Amino acid sequence: MRLSRYFLPILKETPKEAEIVSHRLMLRAGMIRQQAAGIYSFLPFGKRVLDRVCRIVREEQDRSGAIELLMPTIQPADLWRESGRYDDYGKEMLRIEDRHERDLLFGPTNEEMVTDIFRSYVRSYKDLPLNLYHIQWKFRDEVRPRFGVMRSREFLMKDAYSFDIDFERAKTAYDRMFVSYLRTFQRCGLKAIPMRADTGPIGGDLSHEFIILASTGESEVFCHRDYLDLHVPGEDVDFDDAAGLAEIVKSWTTPYAATDEMHDTAAWDGLPDDQKIAARGIEVGHIFHFGTKYSEPMKAVVTGPDGKDVPVHMGSYGIGPSRLLAAIIEASHDENGIIWPKSVAPFDVGLINMKPGDAACDAACDDLYRQLQAADLDVLYDDQDTRAGVKFASMDLIGLPLQVIVGPRGAKAGEAEVKVRATGKRDTLPLTAVVGRVL
Ligand code: ATP
Ligand code: MG
Ligand code: MG
Ligand code: MG
């Protein structure tokens, strides 16, 4: 992509309304624009990162055996009356009336709708296990939308729903998602720590929030140091091996970790001080086993092996990709701007032409641009006629992992500089060696 033809509205001034660094950087790097309180457009640069994150989420959901569908954003109120949540949900739910005076709502989550889909088609235990997910916009009328897409009112959520014949199998479904989440966040360049979370009125201990440690996080969290070095399962993890999954989950839930609502001060005080991390955290994912909470009132039953009908055991599993963008920036930036982990970077390389109009410089850059694209890399080519200082500052701000810099003198000598954004390290290379270095 040539910068001269792209839409990247970079802001020079630091926006006053942004309280935290990720929000400031997302606005300055032309990623998002607020359209109303807590409602954002994703501008092209932001959209690219969102797509990269969703792709990782999708790949890891698919790998674990979950199946993608797409449910609508608008839901009929009647489904929520069946579960009893229409009245319970309160003011966070955006309620809508259509021209025929029918009650609708903008979905804050999809348990009811997916349960309706399930009960319409699935009759037998033989069709289980089943896990259906979608990636769809949600709306929650948050009391205090803030921090940009970190806590917005309209936000993207991946929500998965598992269906099983009994508790034990539902636990395996839970473990599958748990492991899938470990892999997902690791691939996004994040260290996410699963922490015991409140299950509310439903009880049981099967709920974990996945938390990124960050000083700007909204939750107070407590965990053991061991989490920083625990092994995340590789691609070859077997999602059909229930015992193996349970082992992994056990190793990831044994050291102490809890959010403030679940904090057990007695257990915490028993830990040696040098092993404790008391910090703030960002909730990027939440998994939950709720058994028959929806299947019972909504009559989602299957026939078991003994011929008897039983309500299906369910769990739900959420990740917020739009919030993840902000969390990734909170975890990976410096005073000059964003530092994208390679896996989610909107472009792989930024190519800087220091002197557009200089014949040697243009020729070298055009040639590198072609070569890098031929090597299957996404390149953002700064071919604009602006000052060197502006080019460097903008490229650092938007945080692409690698920069290739070509000036008139270098071009004549057949050389370019390659700069690693994260370390600031620069190397001068022959033009012919650039692609090999960047790959
Ligand atoms: P929070 O505690 O931050 O309000 P939640 O517990 O209400 O989040 P869940 O219902 O568990 O959220 O939703 C699953 C995921 O959706 C969250 O872990 C988070 O990543 C994302 N999410 C929830 N609310 C928002 C929001 N207002 N803005 C952006 N992402 C959100
Ligand atoms: Mg909430
Ligand atoms: Mg929460
Ligand atoms: Mg939650």
Coordinates of N, CA, C and O in Angstrom, one line a residue, residues 338-427:
I338 N 3.2 2.9 19.2 CA 2.8 1.4 19.3 C 4.0 0.5 18.8 O 4.8 0.9 18.0
I339 N 4.1 -0.6 19.4 CA 5.0 -1.7 18.9 C 4.2 -2.9 18.6 O 3.9 -3.7 19.6
W340 N 3.7 -3.1 17.4 CA 2.9 -4.3 17.2 C 3.6 -5.6 17.2 O 4.7 -5.7 16.6
P341 N 3.1 -6.6 18.0 CA 3.7 -7.9 17.8 C 3.5 -8.3 16.4 O 2.5 -8.0 15.7
K342 N 4.4 -9.1 15.9 CA 4.4 -9.4 14.5 C 3.1 -10.1 14.0 O 2.6 -9.8 12.9
S343 N 2.5 -10.9 14.9 CA 1.4 -11.7 14.5 C 0.1 -10.9 14.3 O -0.8 -11.3 13.6
V344 N 0.0 -9.7 14.8 CA -1.2 -8.8 14.6 C -0.9 -7.5 13.9 O -1.8 -6.7 13.7
A345 N 0.4 -7.3 13.5 CA 0.8 -6.1 12.8 C -0.1 -5.9 11.6 O -0.3 -6.8 10.8
P346 N -0.6 -4.6 11.4 CA -1.4 -4.3 10.2 C -0.7 -4.4 8.9 O -1.3 -4.7 7.9
F347 N 0.6 -4.1 8.9 CA 1.5 -4.4 7.8 C 2.8 -5.0 8.4 O 3.1 -4.7 9.5
D348 N 3.5 -5.8 7.6 CA 4.7 -6.4 8.1 C 5.9 -5.4 8.1 O 6.7 -5.5 9.0
V349 N 5.9 -4.6 7.1 CA 7.0 -3.7 6.9 C 6.6 -2.3 6.5 O 5.6 -2.1 5.7
G350 N 7.3 -1.3 7.0 CA 7.1 0.1 6.5 C 8.3 0.4 5.7 O 9.5 0.3 6.2
L351 N 8.1 0.9 4.5 CA 9.2 1.2 3.6 C 9.2 2.8 3.5 O 8.2 3.4 3.1
I352 N 10.3 3.4 3.9 CA 10.4 4.8 3.9 C 11.3 5.3 2.8 O 12.5 5.0 2.7
N353 N 10.7 6.1 1.9 CA 11.5 6.8 0.8 C 11.8 8.2 1.4 O 10.9 9.0 1.5
M354 N 13.1 8.4 1.7 CA 13.5 9.7 2.3 C 13.4 10.9 1.4 O 13.3 12.0 1.9
K355 N 13.5 10.6 0.1 CA 13.4 11.7 -0.8 C 12.7 11.4 -2.1 O 13.3 11.2 -3.1
P356 N 11.4 11.4 -2.0 CA 10.6 11.1 -3.2 C 10.9 12.2 -4.3 O 11.1 13.4 -3.9
G357 N 11.1 11.8 -5.5 CA 11.5 12.8 -6.5 C 13.0 12.6 -6.9 O 13.4 12.9 -8.0
D358 N 13.7 12.0 -6.0 CA 15.1 11.7 -6.3 C 15.2 10.4 -7.1 O 14.6 9.4 -6.6
A359 N 15.7 10.5 -8.3 CA 15.6 9.3 -9.2 C 16.1 8.0 -8.6 O 15.4 7.0 -8.7
A360 N 17.3 8.1 -8.0 CA 17.9 6.8 -7.5 C 17.0 6.3 -6.3 O 16.8 5.1 -6.2
C361 N 16.6 7.2 -5.5 CA 15.8 6.8 -4.3 C 14.5 6.2 -4.7 O 14.1 5.2 -4.2
D362 N 13.8 6.8 -5.7 CA 12.5 6.3 -6.2 C 12.7 4.9 -6.8 O 11.9 4.0 -6.5
A363 N 13.8 4.8 -7.6 CA 14.0 3.5 -8.3 C 14.3 2.4 -7.3 O 13.7 1.3 -7.3
A364 N 15.1 2.7 -6.3 CA 15.4 1.7 -5.2 C 14.2 1.3 -4.5 O 13.9 0.1 -4.2
C365 N 13.4 2.3 -4.1 CA 12.2 2.1 -3.3 C 11.2 1.3 -4.1 O 10.6 0.3 -3.6
D366 N 10.9 1.7 -5.3 CA 9.9 1.0 -6.1 C 10.3 -0.4 -6.3 O 9.5 -1.3 -6.2
D367 N 11.6 -0.6 -6.5 CA 12.1 -2.0 -6.7 C 11.9 -2.8 -5.4 O 11.4 -4.0 -5.4
L368 N 12.3 -2.3 -4.2 CA 12.1 -3.0 -3.0 C 10.6 -3.2 -2.7 O 10.2 -4.3 -2.2
Y369 N 9.8 -2.3 -3.0 CA 8.3 -2.4 -2.8 C 7.8 -3.6 -3.6 O 7.1 -4.5 -3.0
R370 N 8.2 -3.7 -4.8 CA 7.8 -4.9 -5.6 C 8.4 -6.2 -5.0 O 7.6 -7.2 -4.9
Q371 N 9.6 -6.2 -4.7 CA 10.3 -7.4 -4.2 C 9.6 -7.9 -2.8 O 9.4 -9.1 -2.6
L372 N 9.4 -6.9 -2.0 CA 8.8 -7.3 -0.7 C 7.4 -7.9 -0.9 O 7.0 -8.8 -0.2
Q373 N 6.6 -7.3 -1.8 CA 5.3 -7.8 -2.0 C 5.3 -9.1 -2.7 O 4.5 -10.0 -2.3
A374 N 6.3 -9.3 -3.5 CA 6.4 -10.6 -4.2 C 6.8 -11.7 -3.2 O 6.5 -12.9 -3.3
A375 N 7.4 -11.3 -2.1 CA 7.8 -12.2 -1.0 C 6.6 -12.4 0.0 O 6.7 -13.0 1.1
D376 N 5.4 -11.9 -0.5 CA 4.2 -12.1 0.3 C 4.1 -11.3 1.6 O 3.4 -11.7 2.5
L377 N 4.8 -10.2 1.6 CA 4.8 -9.3 2.8 C 3.8 -8.2 2.5 O 3.7 -7.7 1.4
D378 N 3.1 -7.7 3.6 CA 2.3 -6.5 3.5 C 3.2 -5.3 3.8 O 3.8 -5.2 4.9
V379 N 3.2 -4.4 2.8 CA 4.1 -3.3 2.9 C 3.4 -2.0 2.9 O 2.5 -1.8 2.1
L380 N 3.7 -1.1 3.8 CA 3.2 0.3 3.8 C 4.3 1.1 3.3 O 5.4 1.2 4.0
Y381 N 4.2 1.7 2.1 CA 5.3 2.4 1.5 C 5.1 3.9 1.6 O 4.1 4.4 1.0
D382 N 5.9 4.5 2.4 CA 5.8 6.0 2.6 C 6.5 6.7 1.4 O 7.7 6.9 1.4
D383 N 5.7 7.0 0.4 CA 6.2 7.6 -0.8 C 5.8 9.1 -0.8 O 5.8 9.7 -1.9
Q384 N 5.5 9.6 0.4 CA 5.0 11.0 0.4 C 6.1 12.0 0.6 O 7.2 11.7 1.1
D385 N 5.9 13.2 0.0 CA 6.9 14.2 0.1 C 6.8 15.0 1.4 O 6.2 16.1 1.4
T386 N 7.2 14.4 2.4 CA 7.2 15.1 3.7 C 8.6 15.1 4.3 O 9.5 14.4 3.9
R387 N 8.8 15.8 5.4 CA 10.1 15.9 6.0 C 10.5 14.6 6.7 O 9.7 13.8 7.1
A388 N 11.9 14.3 6.7 CA 12.4 13.1 7.2 C 11.9 12.9 8.7 O 11.5 11.8 9.0
G389 N 11.9 14.0 9.5 CA 11.5 13.8 10.9 C 10.1 13.4 11.0 O 9.8 12.5 11.9
V390 N 9.2 13.9 10.1 CA 7.8 13.5 10.2 C 7.6 12.0 9.8 O 6.9 11.3 10.4
K391 N 8.4 11.6 8.8 CA 8.3 10.2 8.3 C 8.7 9.3 9.4 O 8.0 8.3 9.7
F392 N 9.9 9.6 10.1 CA 10.3 8.7 11.1 C 9.3 8.6 12.3 O 9.0 7.6 12.8
A393 N 8.9 9.8 12.7 CA 8.0 9.9 13.9 C 6.7 9.1 13.5 O 6.2 8.4 14.4
S394 N 6.1 9.3 12.3 CA 4.9 8.6 12.0 C 5.1 7.1 12.0 O 4.3 6.3 12.4
M395 N 6.2 6.7 11.4 CA 6.4 5.2 11.2 C 6.6 4.6 12.6 O 6.1 3.5 12.9
D396 N 7.3 5.3 13.5 CA 7.4 4.8 14.9 C 6.1 4.8 15.6 O 5.7 3.8 16.3
L397 N 5.3 5.8 15.4 CA 4.0 5.9 16.0 C 3.1 4.7 15.6 O 2.4 4.1 16.5
I398 N 3.0 4.4 14.4 CA 2.1 3.4 13.9 C 2.7 2.0 14.2 O 1.9 1.0 14.1
G399 N 4.0 1.9 14.5 CA 4.5 0.7 15.2 C 4.7 -0.6 14.3 O 4.7 -1.7 14.9
L400 N 4.8 -0.5 13.0 CA 5.1 -1.7 12.2 C 6.4 -2.3 12.7 O 7.3 -1.6 13.1
P401 N 6.5 -3.7 12.7 CA 7.6 -4.3 13.4 C 9.0 -4.0 12.7 O 10.0 -3.9 13.4
L402 N 9.0 -3.8 11.4 CA 10.3 -3.5 10.7 C 10.1 -2.3 9.8 O 9.0 -2.1 9.2
Q403 N 11.2 -1.5 9.7 CA 11.2 -0.4 8.8 C 12.4 -0.6 7.8 O 13.5 -1.0 8.2
V404 N 12.1 -0.3 6.6 CA 13.2 -0.2 5.6 C 13.3 1.2 5.1 O 12.4 1.8 4.7
I405 N 14.5 1.8 5.3 CA 14.7 3.2 5.1 C 15.7 3.4 3.9 O 16.8 2.9 4.0
V406 N 15.3 4.1 2.9 CA 16.1 4.4 1.8 C 16.3 5.9 1.6 O 15.3 6.6 1.4
G407 N 17.6 6.4 1.7 CA 17.9 7.8 1.4 C 18.6 7.9 0.1 O 19.1 6.9 -0.4
P408 N 18.8 9.2 -0.4 CA 19.5 9.3 -1.7 C 20.9 8.8 -1.7 O 21.3 8.2 -2.7
R409 N 21.6 9.1 -0.6 CA 23.0 8.6 -0.6 C 23.1 7.1 -0.6 O 23.8 6.5 -1.4
G410 N 22.3 6.5 0.3 CA 22.2 5.0 0.3 C 21.8 4.4 -1.0 O 22.4 3.4 -1.5
A411 N 20.8 5.0 -1.6 CA 20.3 4.5 -2.9 C 21.5 4.5 -3.9 O 21.6 3.5 -4.7
K412 N 22.2 5.6 -4.0 CA 23.4 5.6 -4.9 C 24.4 4.5 -4.6 O 24.9 3.9 -5.5
A413 N 24.6 4.3 -3.3 CA 25.6 3.3 -2.9 C 25.0 1.9 -3.0 O 25.7 0.9 -2.6
G414 N 23.7 1.8 -3.3 CA 23.1 0.5 -3.4 C 22.8 -0.1 -2.0 O 22.8 -1.3 -1.8
E415 N 22.4 0.8 -1.0 CA 22.2 0.3 0.3 C 20.9 0.9 0.9 O 20.4 1.9 0.5
A416 N 20.4 0.1 1.9 CA 19.2 0.6 2.7 C 19.5 0.3 4.1 O 20.3 -0.5 4.5
E417 N 18.7 1.0 5.0 CA 18.8 0.6 6.4 C 17.5 -0.2 6.8 O 16.4 0.1 6.3
V418 N 17.7 -1.2 7.7 CA 16.6 -1.9 8.2 C 16.6 -1.6 9.7 O 17.6 -1.8 10.4
K419 N 15.4 -1.2 10.2 CA 15.3 -0.8 11.6 C 14.2 -1.7 12.3 O 13.1 -1.9 11.7
V420 N 14.6 -2.3 13.4 CA 13.6 -3.1 14.2 C 12.9 -2.1 15.1 O 13.6 -1.5 16.0
R421 N 11.6 -2.0 15.0 CA 10.9 -1.0 15.8 C 11.0 -1.3 17.3 O 11.2 -0.3 18.1
A422 N 11.0 -2.5 17.7 CA 10.9 -2.8 19.1 C 12.2 -2.4 19.8 O 12.2 -1.9 21.0
T423 N 13.4 -2.6 19.2 CA 14.7 -2.4 19.8 C 15.3 -1.1 19.3 O 16.2 -0.6 19.9
G424 N 14.8 -0.6 18.2 CA 15.5 0.6 17.6 C 16.8 0.3 16.9 O 17.4 1.2 16.3
K425 N 17.1 -1.0 16.8 CA 18.4 -1.4 16.2 C 18.3 -1.2 14.7 O 17.4 -1.5 14.1
R426 N 19.4 -0.5 14.1 CA 19.4 -0.3 12.7 C 20.6 -1.0 12.1 O 21.7 -0.9 12.7
D427 N 20.4 -1.5 10.9 CA 21.5 -2.2 10.2 C 21.5 -1.6 8.7 O 20.5 -1.5 8.1

